[in-house]
Short mmCIF file of C-alpha atoms and ligand atoms in Angstrom, two decimals:
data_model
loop_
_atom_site.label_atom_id
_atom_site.label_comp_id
_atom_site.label_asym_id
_atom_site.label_seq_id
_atom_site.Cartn_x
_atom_site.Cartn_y
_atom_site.Cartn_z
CA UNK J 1 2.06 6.05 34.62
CA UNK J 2 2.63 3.05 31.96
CA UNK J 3 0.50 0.27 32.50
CA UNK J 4 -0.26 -2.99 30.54
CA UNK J 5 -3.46 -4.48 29.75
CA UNK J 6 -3.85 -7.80 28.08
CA UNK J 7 -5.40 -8.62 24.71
CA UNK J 8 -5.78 -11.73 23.03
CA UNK J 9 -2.69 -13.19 25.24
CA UNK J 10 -0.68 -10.08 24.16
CA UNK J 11 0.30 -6.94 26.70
CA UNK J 12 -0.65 -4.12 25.28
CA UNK J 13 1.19 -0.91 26.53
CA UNK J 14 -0.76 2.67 27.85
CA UNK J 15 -0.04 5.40 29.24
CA UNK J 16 -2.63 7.30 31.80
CA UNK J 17 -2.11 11.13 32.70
CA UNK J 18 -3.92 13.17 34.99
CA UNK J 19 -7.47 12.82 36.46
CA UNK J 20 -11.06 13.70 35.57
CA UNK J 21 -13.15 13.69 31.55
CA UNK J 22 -11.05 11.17 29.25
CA UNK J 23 -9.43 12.08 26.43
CA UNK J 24 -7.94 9.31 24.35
CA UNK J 25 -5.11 9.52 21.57
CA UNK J 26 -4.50 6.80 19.41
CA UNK J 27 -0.84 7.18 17.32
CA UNK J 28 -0.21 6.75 13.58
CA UNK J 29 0.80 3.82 11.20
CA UNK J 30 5.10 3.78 12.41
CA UNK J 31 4.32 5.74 15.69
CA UNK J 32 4.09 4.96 19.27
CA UNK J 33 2.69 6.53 21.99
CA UNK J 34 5.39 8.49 22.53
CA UNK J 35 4.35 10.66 19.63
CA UNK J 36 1.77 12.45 22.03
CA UNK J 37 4.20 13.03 25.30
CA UNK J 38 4.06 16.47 24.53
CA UNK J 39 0.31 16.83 24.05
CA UNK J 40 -0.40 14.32 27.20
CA UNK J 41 1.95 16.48 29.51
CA UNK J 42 0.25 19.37 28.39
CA UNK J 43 -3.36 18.00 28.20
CA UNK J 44 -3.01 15.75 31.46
CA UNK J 45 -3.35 19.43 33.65
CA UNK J 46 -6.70 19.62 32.83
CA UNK J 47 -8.09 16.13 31.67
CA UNK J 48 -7.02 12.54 32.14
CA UNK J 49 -4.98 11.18 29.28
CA UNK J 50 -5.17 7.45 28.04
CA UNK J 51 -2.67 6.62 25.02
CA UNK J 52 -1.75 3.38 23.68
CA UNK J 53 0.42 1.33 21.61
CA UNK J 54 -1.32 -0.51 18.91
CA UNK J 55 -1.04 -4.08 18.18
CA UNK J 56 2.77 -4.37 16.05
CA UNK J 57 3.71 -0.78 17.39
CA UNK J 58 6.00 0.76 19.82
CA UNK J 59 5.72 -2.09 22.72
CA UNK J 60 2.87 -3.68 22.11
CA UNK J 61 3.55 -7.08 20.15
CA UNK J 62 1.73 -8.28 16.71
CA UNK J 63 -0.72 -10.76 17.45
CA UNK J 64 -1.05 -11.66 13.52
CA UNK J 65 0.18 -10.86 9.85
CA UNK J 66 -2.69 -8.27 9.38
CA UNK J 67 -4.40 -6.01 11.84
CA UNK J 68 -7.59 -4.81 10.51
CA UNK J 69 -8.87 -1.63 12.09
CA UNK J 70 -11.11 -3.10 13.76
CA UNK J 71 -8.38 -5.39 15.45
CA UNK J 72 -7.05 -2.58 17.04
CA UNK J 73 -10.32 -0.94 17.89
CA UNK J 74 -11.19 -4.22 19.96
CA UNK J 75 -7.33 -3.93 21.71
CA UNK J 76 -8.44 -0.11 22.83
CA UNK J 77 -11.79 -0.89 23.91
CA UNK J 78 -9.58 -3.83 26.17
CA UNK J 79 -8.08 -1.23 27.65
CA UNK J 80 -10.90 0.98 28.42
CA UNK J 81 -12.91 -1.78 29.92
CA UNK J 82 -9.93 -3.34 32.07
CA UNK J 83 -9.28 0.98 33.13
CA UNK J 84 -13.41 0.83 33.74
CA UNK J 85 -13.57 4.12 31.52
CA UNK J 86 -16.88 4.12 30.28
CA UNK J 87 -16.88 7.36 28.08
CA UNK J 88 -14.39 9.57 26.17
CA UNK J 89 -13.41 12.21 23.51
CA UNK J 90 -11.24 9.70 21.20
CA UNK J 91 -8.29 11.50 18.83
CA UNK J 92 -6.82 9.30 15.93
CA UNK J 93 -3.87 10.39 13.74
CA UNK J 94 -3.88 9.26 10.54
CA UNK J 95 -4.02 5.28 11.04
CA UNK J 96 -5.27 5.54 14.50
CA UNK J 97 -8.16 8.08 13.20
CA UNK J 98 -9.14 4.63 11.30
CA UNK J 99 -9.20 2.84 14.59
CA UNK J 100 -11.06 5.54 15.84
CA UNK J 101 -13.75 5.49 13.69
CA UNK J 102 -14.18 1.66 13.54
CA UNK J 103 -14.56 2.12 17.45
CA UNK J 104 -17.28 4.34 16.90
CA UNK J 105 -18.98 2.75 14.75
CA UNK J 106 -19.12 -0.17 17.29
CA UNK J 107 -19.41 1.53 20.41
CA UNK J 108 -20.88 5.19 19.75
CA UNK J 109 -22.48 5.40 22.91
CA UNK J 110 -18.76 5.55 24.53
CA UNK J 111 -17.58 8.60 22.70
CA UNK J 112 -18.28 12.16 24.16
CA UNK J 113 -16.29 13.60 21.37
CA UNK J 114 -14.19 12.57 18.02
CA UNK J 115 -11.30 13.87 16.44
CA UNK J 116 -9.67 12.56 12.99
CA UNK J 117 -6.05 14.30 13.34
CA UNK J 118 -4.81 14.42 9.29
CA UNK J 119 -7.51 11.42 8.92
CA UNK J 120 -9.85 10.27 6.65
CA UNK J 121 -12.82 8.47 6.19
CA UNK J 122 -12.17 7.04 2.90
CA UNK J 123 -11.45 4.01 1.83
CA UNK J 124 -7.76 3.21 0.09
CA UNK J 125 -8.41 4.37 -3.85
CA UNK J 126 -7.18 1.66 -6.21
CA UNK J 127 -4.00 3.52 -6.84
CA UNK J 128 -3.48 3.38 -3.03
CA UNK J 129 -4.05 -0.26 -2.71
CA UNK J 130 -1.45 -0.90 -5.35
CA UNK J 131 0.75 1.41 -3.57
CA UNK J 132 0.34 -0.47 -0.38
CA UNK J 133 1.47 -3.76 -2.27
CA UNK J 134 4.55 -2.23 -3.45
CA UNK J 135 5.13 -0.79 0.27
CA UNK J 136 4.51 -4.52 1.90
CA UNK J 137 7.48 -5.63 -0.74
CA UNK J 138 10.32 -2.38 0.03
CA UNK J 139 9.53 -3.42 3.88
CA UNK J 140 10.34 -7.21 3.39
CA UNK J 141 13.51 -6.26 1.64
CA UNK J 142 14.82 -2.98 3.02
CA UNK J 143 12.98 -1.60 5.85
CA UNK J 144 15.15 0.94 7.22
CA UNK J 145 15.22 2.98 3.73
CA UNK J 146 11.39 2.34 3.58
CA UNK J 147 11.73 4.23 7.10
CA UNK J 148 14.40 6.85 6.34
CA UNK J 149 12.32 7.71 2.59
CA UNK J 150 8.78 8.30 4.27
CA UNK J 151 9.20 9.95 7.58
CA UNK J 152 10.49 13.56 6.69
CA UNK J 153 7.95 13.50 3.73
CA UNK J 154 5.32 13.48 6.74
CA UNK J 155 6.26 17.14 7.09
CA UNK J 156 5.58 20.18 5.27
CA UNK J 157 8.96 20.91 3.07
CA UNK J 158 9.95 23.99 5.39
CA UNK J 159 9.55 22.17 8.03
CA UNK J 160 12.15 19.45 7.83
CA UNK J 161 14.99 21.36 8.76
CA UNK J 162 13.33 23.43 11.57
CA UNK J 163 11.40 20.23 13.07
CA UNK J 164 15.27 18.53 13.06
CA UNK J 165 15.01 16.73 16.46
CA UNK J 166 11.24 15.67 15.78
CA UNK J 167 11.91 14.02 12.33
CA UNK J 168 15.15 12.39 14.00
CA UNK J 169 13.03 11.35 16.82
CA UNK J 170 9.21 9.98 14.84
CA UNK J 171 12.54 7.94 13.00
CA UNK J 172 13.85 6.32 15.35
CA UNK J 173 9.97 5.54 16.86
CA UNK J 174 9.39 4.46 12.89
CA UNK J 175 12.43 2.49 13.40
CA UNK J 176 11.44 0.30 16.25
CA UNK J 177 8.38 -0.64 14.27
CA UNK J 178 9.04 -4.50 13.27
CA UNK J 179 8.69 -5.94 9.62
CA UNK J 180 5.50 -7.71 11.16
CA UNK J 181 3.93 -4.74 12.65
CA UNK J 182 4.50 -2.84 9.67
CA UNK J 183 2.94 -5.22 7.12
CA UNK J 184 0.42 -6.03 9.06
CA UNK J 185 -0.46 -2.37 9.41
CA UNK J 186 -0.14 -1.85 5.90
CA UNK J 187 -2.63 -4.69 5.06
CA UNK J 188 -4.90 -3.83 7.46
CA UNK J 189 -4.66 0.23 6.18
CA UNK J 190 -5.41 -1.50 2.30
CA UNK J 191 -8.99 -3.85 3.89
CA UNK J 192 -10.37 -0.67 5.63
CA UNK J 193 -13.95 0.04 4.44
CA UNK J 194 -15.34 3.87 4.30
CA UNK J 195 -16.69 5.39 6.82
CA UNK J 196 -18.36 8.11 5.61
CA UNK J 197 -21.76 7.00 6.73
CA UNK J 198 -19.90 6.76 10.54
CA UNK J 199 -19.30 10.43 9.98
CA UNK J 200 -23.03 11.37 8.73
CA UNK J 201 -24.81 9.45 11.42
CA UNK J 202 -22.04 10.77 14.04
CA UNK J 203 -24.19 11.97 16.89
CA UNK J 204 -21.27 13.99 18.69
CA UNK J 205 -19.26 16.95 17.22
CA UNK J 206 -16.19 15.96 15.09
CA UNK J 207 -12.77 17.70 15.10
CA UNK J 208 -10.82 17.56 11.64
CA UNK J 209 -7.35 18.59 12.25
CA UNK J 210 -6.25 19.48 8.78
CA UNK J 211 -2.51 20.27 7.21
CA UNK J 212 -2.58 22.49 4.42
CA UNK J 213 0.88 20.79 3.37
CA UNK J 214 -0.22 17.10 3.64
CA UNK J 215 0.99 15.10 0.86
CA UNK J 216 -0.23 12.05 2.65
CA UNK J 217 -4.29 13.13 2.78
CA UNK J 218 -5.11 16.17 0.95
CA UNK J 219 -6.26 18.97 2.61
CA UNK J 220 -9.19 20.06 -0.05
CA UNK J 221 -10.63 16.25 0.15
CA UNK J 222 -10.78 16.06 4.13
CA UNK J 223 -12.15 19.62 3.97
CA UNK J 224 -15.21 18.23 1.87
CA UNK J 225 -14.96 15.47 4.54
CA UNK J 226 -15.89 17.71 6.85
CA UNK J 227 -19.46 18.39 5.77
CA UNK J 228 -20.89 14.91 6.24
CA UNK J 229 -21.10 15.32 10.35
CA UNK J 230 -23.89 17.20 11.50
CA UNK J 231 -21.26 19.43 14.10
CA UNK J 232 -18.02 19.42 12.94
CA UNK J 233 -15.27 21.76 13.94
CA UNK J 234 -12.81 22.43 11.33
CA UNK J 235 -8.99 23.24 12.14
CA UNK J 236 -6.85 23.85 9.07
CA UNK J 237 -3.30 24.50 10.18
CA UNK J 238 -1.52 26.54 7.16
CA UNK J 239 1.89 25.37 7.77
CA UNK J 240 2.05 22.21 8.45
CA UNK J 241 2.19 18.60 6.71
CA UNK J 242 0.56 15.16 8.25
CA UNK J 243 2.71 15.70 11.50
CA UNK J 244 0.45 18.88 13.15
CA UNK J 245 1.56 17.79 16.87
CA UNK J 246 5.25 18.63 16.13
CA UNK J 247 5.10 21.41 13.38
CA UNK J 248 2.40 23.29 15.03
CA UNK J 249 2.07 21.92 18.57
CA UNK J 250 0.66 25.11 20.69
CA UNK J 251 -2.59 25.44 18.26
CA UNK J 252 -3.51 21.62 17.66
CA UNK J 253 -3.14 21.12 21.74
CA UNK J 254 -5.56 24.09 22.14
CA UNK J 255 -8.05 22.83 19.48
CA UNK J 256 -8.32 19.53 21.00
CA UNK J 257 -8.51 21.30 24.39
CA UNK J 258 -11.42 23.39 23.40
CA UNK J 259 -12.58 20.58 21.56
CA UNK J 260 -12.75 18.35 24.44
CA UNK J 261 -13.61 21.30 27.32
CA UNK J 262 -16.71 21.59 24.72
CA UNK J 263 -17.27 17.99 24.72
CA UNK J 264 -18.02 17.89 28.14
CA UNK J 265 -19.45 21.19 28.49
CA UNK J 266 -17.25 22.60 30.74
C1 MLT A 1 -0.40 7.29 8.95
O1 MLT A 1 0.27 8.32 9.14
O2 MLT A 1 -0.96 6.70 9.88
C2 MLT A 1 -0.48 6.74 7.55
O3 MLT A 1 0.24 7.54 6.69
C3 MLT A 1 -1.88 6.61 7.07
C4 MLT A 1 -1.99 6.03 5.70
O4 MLT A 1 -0.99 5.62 5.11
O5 MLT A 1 -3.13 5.96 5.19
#
């Protein structure tokens, strides 16, 4: 079911699948929920599945001209305290792996289980913070071709043409991103601090979903990444870019699966 929850006089929109252990997925910077319908249908038969919106994206409005991480960490722990979920194995991609781990960092005793999904840690180098600039500037003058440039270069090269519908489709998502939401986004992406001492003093096992063809987060630095956690699991998927739910669906939903059956013990 869709539900809405509110947040600083803002509805935020979620989705809830299925019944029993939690398993939360927070979308990337130009997604929506809808990026994980797939991975909810198929992850709802064994768990319950909570995704949301964040603040500027898919139907949940901006509530100001930046959203810091942490921002949208507070809007998702709204929504697990009005659902009265107390604990949860939390997945972020990309953006929402940033959200993630400002949530932990706040509230580690809620997490059974985290999983940065082509994330990082890392701060924004300098280079990237200049980049981000020049981003906030195509948006404000020409967001559709800021839209239409970036999203197939999310996927691996041989993937474009035979992930057709799910580059047409993250697009049109993309698309119905506003101006505001993605500045704000943007902003927020360029004030992140690391959180590389999150990672080391992470008490519960983290999953790094990693895409050999990322051009958006190396694979070789979030590989080194994956040291600093005293139990990580490491999942590097050979053929595919920064998008792993659509280019290799069937082995990131069963790495988060074991992931989270693991979590919980069962
Ligand atoms: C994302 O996919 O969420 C963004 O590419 C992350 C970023 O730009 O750092």
């Amino acid at each position: 079911m869709i539900g809405h929850v509110t947040f600083k006089n803002s509805s935020v929109r979620y989705s809830d699948k299925g019944k029993g252990n939690v398993i939360v997925l927070l979308h990337g910077f130009l997604e929506s929920l809808h990026i994980w319908d797939n991975f909810s249908d198929c992850l709802s038969k064994q768990f319950r599945v909570i995704s949301i919106d964040l603040l500027g994206h898919g139907e949940t409005p901006c509530i100001g001209y930046i959203h810091t991480m942490e921002l949208m960490a507070e809007c998702l722990k709204s929504v697990m305290d009005s659902l009265d979920i107390k604990k949860f194995v939390l997945a972020g991609h990309s953006m929402g792996g940033y959200v993630a781990l400002s949530f932990y960092e706040k509230y580690p005793h809620q997490i059974a289980g985290l999983c940065l999904f082509h994330s990082t840690a890392m701060p924004d180098s300098e280079k990237r913070k200049i980049d981000r600039d020049r981003m906030v500037l195509v948006v404000k003058q020409n967001r559709r071709q800021f839209v239409s440039d970036l999203i197939p270069k999310l996927f691996a090269k041989e993937n474009i043409s035979k992930n057709k519908n799910d580059v047409t489709v993250a697009k049109q998502i993309a698309m119905n991103t506003s101006k505001q939401g993605t500045v704000a986004a943007l902003k927020g992406m360029k004030e992140r601090s690391s959180k590389e001492l999150v990672l080391k003093n992470a008490v519960n096992s983290v999953l790094f979903i990693i895409g050999k063809k990322d051009v958006i987060l190396a694979w070789e630095n979030l590989l080194l990444l994956a040291t600093l956690p005293k139990q990580p699991v490491t999942v590097v998927l050979e053929n595919a870019g920064h998008m792993g739910f659509y280019e290799a669906p069937d082995e990131t939903v069963a790495a988060l699966e074991n992931f989270a059956r693991t979590c919980y013990s069962l």
